[in-house]
mmCIF file of C-alpha atoms in Angstrom:
data_model
loop_
_atom_site.group_PDB
_atom_site.id
_atom_site.type_symbol
_atom_site.label_atom_id
_atom_site.label_comp_id
_atom_site.label_asym_id
_atom_site.label_seq_id
_atom_site.Cartn_x
_atom_site.Cartn_y
_atom_site.Cartn_z
ATOM 1 C CA TYR A 1 0.000 0.000 0.000
ATOM 2 C CA ASP A 2 1.130 3.547 -0.676
ATOM 3 C CA ALA A 3 -0.302 4.840 2.602
ATOM 4 C CA VAL A 4 -1.336 3.184 5.863
ATOM 5 C CA PHE A 5 -3.190 4.692 8.820
ATOM 6 C CA LEU A 6 -2.872 3.011 12.221
ATOM 7 C CA GLY A 7 -5.794 3.473 14.589
ATOM 8 C CA MET A 8 -5.790 0.300 16.671
ATOM 9 C CA GLY A 9 -6.084 1.953 20.062
ATOM 10 C CA LEU A 10 -4.496 0.482 23.172
ATOM 11 C CA GLN A 11 -4.661 -3.299 23.220
ATOM 12 C CA GLY A 12 -2.857 -4.063 26.472
ATOM 13 C CA VAL A 13 -4.300 -3.801 29.983
ATOM 14 C CA ASN A 14 -2.271 -2.651 32.975
ATOM 15 C CA ALA A 15 -1.612 -5.210 35.681
ATOM 16 C CA LEU A 16 -3.153 -4.843 39.135
ATOM 17 C CA ALA A 17 0.114 -5.567 40.920
ATOM 18 C CA ALA A 18 -1.978 -7.762 43.216
ATOM 19 C CA LYS A 19 -1.184 -11.346 44.119
ATOM 20 C CA ASP A 20 -3.054 -14.022 42.123
ATOM 21 C CA GLU A 21 -4.594 -11.504 39.712
ATOM 22 C CA ASP A 22 -4.563 -14.150 36.973
ATOM 23 C CA ALA A 23 -7.076 -16.312 38.826
ATOM 24 C CA ASP A 24 -10.259 -17.525 37.171
ATOM 25 C CA GLY A 25 -12.903 -14.855 37.669
ATOM 26 C CA VAL A 26 -10.547 -11.893 37.181
ATOM 27 C CA VAL A 27 -11.461 -10.336 33.837
ATOM 28 C CA ASP A 28 -10.126 -7.520 31.653
ATOM 29 C CA ALA A 29 -12.906 -4.931 31.503
ATOM 30 C CA VAL A 30 -12.051 -3.911 27.933
ATOM 31 C CA ASP A 31 -12.456 -7.477 26.660
ATOM 32 C CA TYR A 32 -15.754 -7.885 28.499
ATOM 33 C CA ILE A 33 -17.153 -4.653 27.068
ATOM 34 C CA ALA A 34 -16.131 -5.834 23.597
ATOM 35 C CA ASP A 35 -18.033 -9.082 24.218
ATOM 36 C CA ILE A 36 -21.109 -7.067 25.214
ATOM 37 C CA ARG A 37 -20.937 -4.964 22.055
ATOM 38 C CA GLN A 38 -20.677 -8.048 19.847
ATOM 39 C CA ALA A 39 -23.106 -10.338 21.667
ATOM 40 C CA ARG A 40 -26.331 -11.264 19.918
ATOM 41 C CA ASP A 41 -27.822 -12.649 23.119
ATOM 42 C CA LEU A 42 -26.769 -10.770 26.271
ATOM 43 C CA SER A 43 -28.393 -13.401 28.470
ATOM 44 C CA ARG A 44 -25.611 -15.800 27.495
ATOM 45 C CA LEU A 45 -22.853 -13.540 28.825
ATOM 46 C CA PRO A 46 -21.473 -14.603 32.217
ATOM 47 C CA VAL A 47 -21.900 -12.072 35.014
ATOM 48 C CA GLY A 48 -21.169 -12.419 38.704
ATOM 49 C CA ARG A 49 -23.600 -11.903 41.566
ATOM 50 C CA ARG A 50 -21.034 -9.853 43.470
ATOM 51 C CA VAL A 51 -18.867 -7.798 41.136
ATOM 52 C CA LEU A 52 -15.838 -5.659 41.934
ATOM 53 C CA VAL A 53 -14.419 -3.178 39.427
ATOM 54 C CA ILE A 54 -10.929 -1.797 39.961
ATOM 55 C CA GLY A 55 -10.330 1.571 38.325
ATOM 56 C CA GLY A 56 -11.617 5.118 38.124
ATOM 57 C CA GLY A 57 -12.085 5.909 34.452
ATOM 58 C CA MET A 58 -14.848 5.607 31.895
ATOM 59 C CA THR A 59 -14.092 1.924 31.312
ATOM 60 C CA ALA A 60 -14.635 1.205 35.010
ATOM 61 C CA ILE A 61 -17.948 3.074 34.997
ATOM 62 C CA ASP A 62 -19.049 1.373 31.779
ATOM 63 C CA VAL A 63 -18.356 -2.191 32.892
ATOM 64 C CA ALA A 64 -19.865 -1.536 36.333
ATOM 65 C CA VAL A 65 -23.131 -0.203 34.902
ATOM 66 C CA GLN A 66 -23.299 -2.957 32.286
ATOM 67 C CA SER A 67 -22.769 -5.608 34.976
ATOM 68 C CA LYS A 68 -25.648 -4.165 36.959
ATOM 69 C CA LEU A 69 -27.884 -4.109 33.883
ATOM 70 C CA LEU A 70 -26.964 -7.730 33.143
ATOM 71 C CA GLY A 71 -28.219 -8.815 36.547
ATOM 72 C CA ALA A 72 -25.380 -8.508 39.059
ATOM 73 C CA GLU A 73 -26.792 -8.077 42.564
ATOM 74 C CA ASP A 74 -23.930 -6.067 44.015
ATOM 75 C CA VAL A 75 -21.429 -3.967 42.029
ATOM 76 C CA THR A 76 -18.688 -1.888 43.633
ATOM 77 C CA ILE A 77 -16.022 0.271 42.004
ATOM 78 C CA LEU A 78 -12.748 0.507 43.917
ATOM 79 C CA TYR A 79 -10.514 3.512 43.281
ATOM 80 C CA ARG A 80 -7.170 4.223 44.900
ATOM 81 C CA ARG A 81 -7.636 7.995 45.211
ATOM 82 C CA GLY A 82 -10.480 10.440 45.852
ATOM 83 C CA GLN A 83 -13.617 11.233 43.880
ATOM 84 C CA GLU A 84 -12.217 14.426 42.368
ATOM 85 C CA GLN A 85 -9.243 12.508 40.958
ATOM 86 C CA MET A 86 -11.273 9.917 39.082
ATOM 87 C CA LYS A 87 -10.952 10.253 35.315
ATOM 88 C CA ALA A 88 -14.641 9.511 34.927
ATOM 89 C CA SER A 89 -16.703 12.697 35.047
ATOM 90 C CA LEU A 90 -18.878 13.499 38.051
ATOM 91 C CA PHE A 91 -21.889 13.085 35.770
ATOM 92 C CA GLU A 92 -20.851 9.535 34.880
ATOM 93 C CA GLN A 93 -20.108 8.733 38.519
ATOM 94 C CA ASP A 94 -23.550 9.962 39.543
ATOM 95 C CA LEU A 95 -25.147 8.018 36.697
ATOM 96 C CA ALA A 96 -23.477 4.813 37.863
ATOM 97 C CA GLN A 97 -24.642 5.356 41.424
ATOM 98 C CA THR A 98 -28.227 5.952 40.316
ATOM 99 C CA ARG A 99 -28.012 2.525 38.641
ATOM 100 C CA GLY A 100 -27.089 0.961 41.976
ATOM 101 C CA VAL A 101 -23.301 0.923 41.602
ATOM 102 C CA LYS A 102 -21.310 1.686 44.758
ATOM 103 C CA ILE A 103 -17.988 3.542 44.654
ATOM 104 C CA LYS A 104 -15.306 3.151 47.327
ATOM 105 C CA HIS A 105 -12.432 5.639 47.279
ATOM 106 C CA TRP A 106 -8.942 5.487 48.768
ATOM 107 C CA VAL A 107 -8.530 1.717 48.472
ATOM 108 C CA MET A 108 -6.236 -0.470 46.367
ATOM 109 C CA PRO A 109 -6.124 -4.215 45.670
ATOM 110 C CA LYS A 110 -3.548 -6.330 47.474
ATOM 111 C CA LYS A 111 -4.524 -9.937 46.844
ATOM 112 C CA VAL A 112 -7.169 -11.901 44.983
ATOM 113 C CA LEU A 113 -8.766 -14.398 47.353
ATOM 114 C CA ILE A 114 -9.061 -17.847 45.792
ATOM 115 C CA LYS A 115 -11.012 -20.987 46.558
ATOM 116 C CA LYS A 116 -10.650 -24.098 44.404
ATOM 117 C CA GLY A 117 -8.819 -22.082 41.757
ATOM 118 C CA LYS A 118 -11.493 -19.408 41.390
ATOM 119 C CA ALA A 119 -11.635 -15.852 42.704
ATOM 120 C CA VAL A 120 -14.003 -15.490 45.655
ATOM 121 C CA GLY A 121 -12.984 -12.061 46.875
ATOM 122 C CA LEU A 122 -10.391 -9.337 47.059
ATOM 123 C CA ARG A 123 -8.152 -8.180 49.878
ATOM 124 C CA CYS A 124 -7.823 -4.408 49.776
ATOM 125 C CA GLU A 125 -5.715 -1.838 51.573
ATOM 126 C CA TYR A 126 -6.732 1.684 52.475
ATOM 127 C CA THR A 127 -4.590 4.377 50.852
ATOM 128 C CA VAL A 128 -3.501 7.887 51.717
ATOM 129 C CA GLU A 129 -1.713 10.605 49.773
ATOM 130 C CA LYS A 130 1.395 12.111 51.356
ATOM 131 C CA LYS A 131 3.305 14.881 49.608
ATOM 132 C CA GLY A 132 1.722 13.912 46.301
ATOM 133 C CA ARG A 133 2.576 10.222 46.630
ATOM 134 C CA LEU A 134 0.069 7.447 47.183
ATOM 135 C CA GLU A 135 0.814 5.078 50.045
ATOM 136 C CA GLY A 136 -0.909 2.150 51.664
ATOM 137 C CA THR A 137 -1.900 2.620 55.292
ATOM 138 C CA GLY A 138 -1.309 -1.011 56.211
ATOM 139 C CA GLU A 139 -4.962 -1.468 57.166
ATOM 140 C CA THR A 140 -6.652 -4.128 55.031
ATOM 141 C CA PHE A 141 -10.128 -5.552 54.578
ATOM 142 C CA ASP A 142 -11.713 -8.276 52.444
ATOM 143 C CA LEU A 143 -14.581 -7.947 49.977
ATOM 144 C CA PRO A 144 -16.429 -11.009 48.621
ATOM 145 C CA ALA A 145 -16.715 -11.281 44.841
ATOM 146 C CA ASP A 146 -17.250 -13.900 42.175
ATOM 147 C CA MET A 147 -16.169 -11.575 39.353
ATOM 148 C CA ILE A 148 -13.416 -8.951 39.430
ATOM 149 C CA PHE A 149 -12.841 -6.536 36.559
ATOM 150 C CA LYS A 150 -9.501 -4.887 35.831
ATOM 151 C CA ALA A 151 -10.115 -1.374 34.491
ATOM 152 C CA ILE A 152 -6.970 0.464 35.524
ATOM 153 C CA GLY A 153 -5.837 1.735 32.158
ATOM 154 C CA GLN A 154 -4.576 0.366 28.894
ATOM 155 C CA THR A 155 -1.163 0.214 27.281
ATOM 156 C CA PHE A 156 0.092 0.238 23.711
ATOM 157 C CA VAL A 157 1.286 -3.106 22.351
ATOM 158 C CA ASP A 158 3.995 -2.546 19.744
ATOM 159 C CA ALA A 159 3.038 -5.063 17.068
ATOM 160 C CA ALA A 160 5.526 -3.440 14.672
ATOM 161 C CA GLY A 161 8.446 -4.820 16.650
ATOM 162 C CA GLY A 162 10.199 -1.493 17.118
ATOM 163 C CA ALA A 163 9.905 -0.321 13.513
ATOM 164 C CA LEU A 164 8.046 2.823 14.590
ATOM 165 C CA GLU A 165 9.520 5.437 16.896
ATOM 166 C CA LEU A 166 7.635 5.695 20.175
ATOM 167 C CA SER A 167 7.146 8.527 22.636
ATOM 168 C CA GLY A 168 5.853 7.878 26.122
ATOM 169 C CA GLY A 169 4.998 4.306 25.180
ATOM 170 C CA ARG A 170 2.875 5.276 22.169
ATOM 171 C CA ILE A 171 3.528 5.951 18.480
ATOM 172 C CA LYS A 172 5.300 9.255 17.917
ATOM 173 C CA VAL A 173 3.511 11.442 15.347
ATOM 174 C CA ASP A 174 3.853 14.982 14.040
ATOM 175 C CA ALA A 175 1.117 17.589 13.568
ATOM 176 C CA GLU A 176 -0.104 15.790 10.431
ATOM 177 C CA ARG A 177 -0.111 12.455 12.301
ATOM 178 C CA ARG A 178 2.832 11.127 10.288
ATOM 179 C CA THR A 179 4.966 8.510 12.033
ATOM 180 C CA SER A 180 8.720 8.015 11.797
ATOM 181 C CA VAL A 181 8.205 5.691 8.810
ATOM 182 C CA GLN A 182 7.288 7.292 5.490
ATOM 183 C CA GLY A 183 3.858 6.243 4.274
ATOM 184 C CA ILE A 184 2.514 5.401 7.730
ATOM 185 C CA TRP A 185 0.236 7.654 9.791
ATOM 186 C CA ALA A 186 -1.328 7.034 13.203
ATOM 187 C CA GLY A 187 -4.059 8.509 15.354
ATOM 188 C CA GLY A 188 -6.335 7.908 18.292
ATOM 189 C CA ASP A 189 -5.240 6.345 21.554
ATOM 190 C CA CYS A 190 -2.235 4.573 20.016
ATOM 191 C CA ALA A 191 -0.640 7.912 19.067
ATOM 192 C CA ALA A 192 1.406 9.926 21.549
ATOM 193 C CA GLY A 193 0.115 13.276 22.738
ATOM 194 C CA GLY A 194 -3.584 12.515 22.364
ATOM 195 C CA LYS A 195 -6.362 13.236 24.848
ATOM 196 C CA ASP A 196 -7.928 9.742 24.826
ATOM 197 C CA LEU A 197 -11.222 11.195 23.622
ATOM 198 C CA THR A 198 -13.386 10.138 20.680
ATOM 199 C CA VAL A 199 -13.499 13.685 19.335
ATOM 200 C CA ALA A 200 -9.684 13.824 19.430
ATOM 201 C CA ALA A 201 -9.435 10.527 17.543
ATOM 202 C CA VAL A 202 -11.811 11.861 14.880
ATOM 203 C CA ASP A 203 -9.630 14.955 14.531
ATOM 204 C CA ASP A 204 -6.554 12.735 14.170
ATOM 205 C CA GLY A 205 -8.281 10.880 11.345
ATOM 206 C CA ARG A 206 -9.159 14.121 9.578
ATOM 207 C CA ARG A 207 -5.626 15.501 9.857
ATOM 208 C CA ALA A 208 -4.125 12.228 8.674
ATOM 209 C CA ALA A 209 -6.564 11.970 5.748
ATOM 210 C CA GLU A 210 -5.635 15.449 4.543
ATOM 211 C CA SER A 211 -1.942 14.634 4.874
ATOM 212 C CA ILE A 212 -2.323 11.291 3.076
ATOM 213 C CA ASN A 213 -4.256 12.959 0.266
ATOM 214 C CA ALA A 214 -1.490 15.527 -0.211
ATOM 215 C CA PHE A 215 1.163 12.790 -0.045
ATOM 216 C CA LEU A 216 -0.512 10.669 -2.727
ATOM 217 C CA LYS A 217 -0.993 13.652 -5.026
ATOM 218 C CA ALA A 218 2.608 14.827 -4.709
#
């Protein structure tokens, strides 16, 4: 191809840094939301009775609300800092709570509790911010759960094997969304310097399209 535009988003999911986070019943929120979007019969999707969601962004809100709508009895979002520091807007937080979702602030996961190879709960630790740094207080508590969602941010997976120059862990682009390799453009979440918003991704596509058009006509 004479021109290629990369807009594959962020495919990786950040780790919880909690013991036994790979246990059965611990699910990547992004993958689950994708399953919801593609499902023809939502009743066939597995959902826990007691659901915990770890994160504070739009993905956390989305998967929490969807879990509640799918029939979960108890859904709680756990966020390591305060309400004002959540990436999800106050409107979205309020919307989730009106749907029956609970939000606990200043807590972080420490260990997934397992029984017979399956997650049955989560051990959490209260957190506090000191001089701008987040620290655990040492005080822990356990929450029962049969489904735990990881929604603590996504990372770029470099499928190009280092062929493209990166910046801050994402593809480096210029103002026209050109990458370090001639003939390849990138935009959206996978590109460095973006705002992780749909409207920003659309703008990236427009800028890249104009640049590609000029490149092909040159």
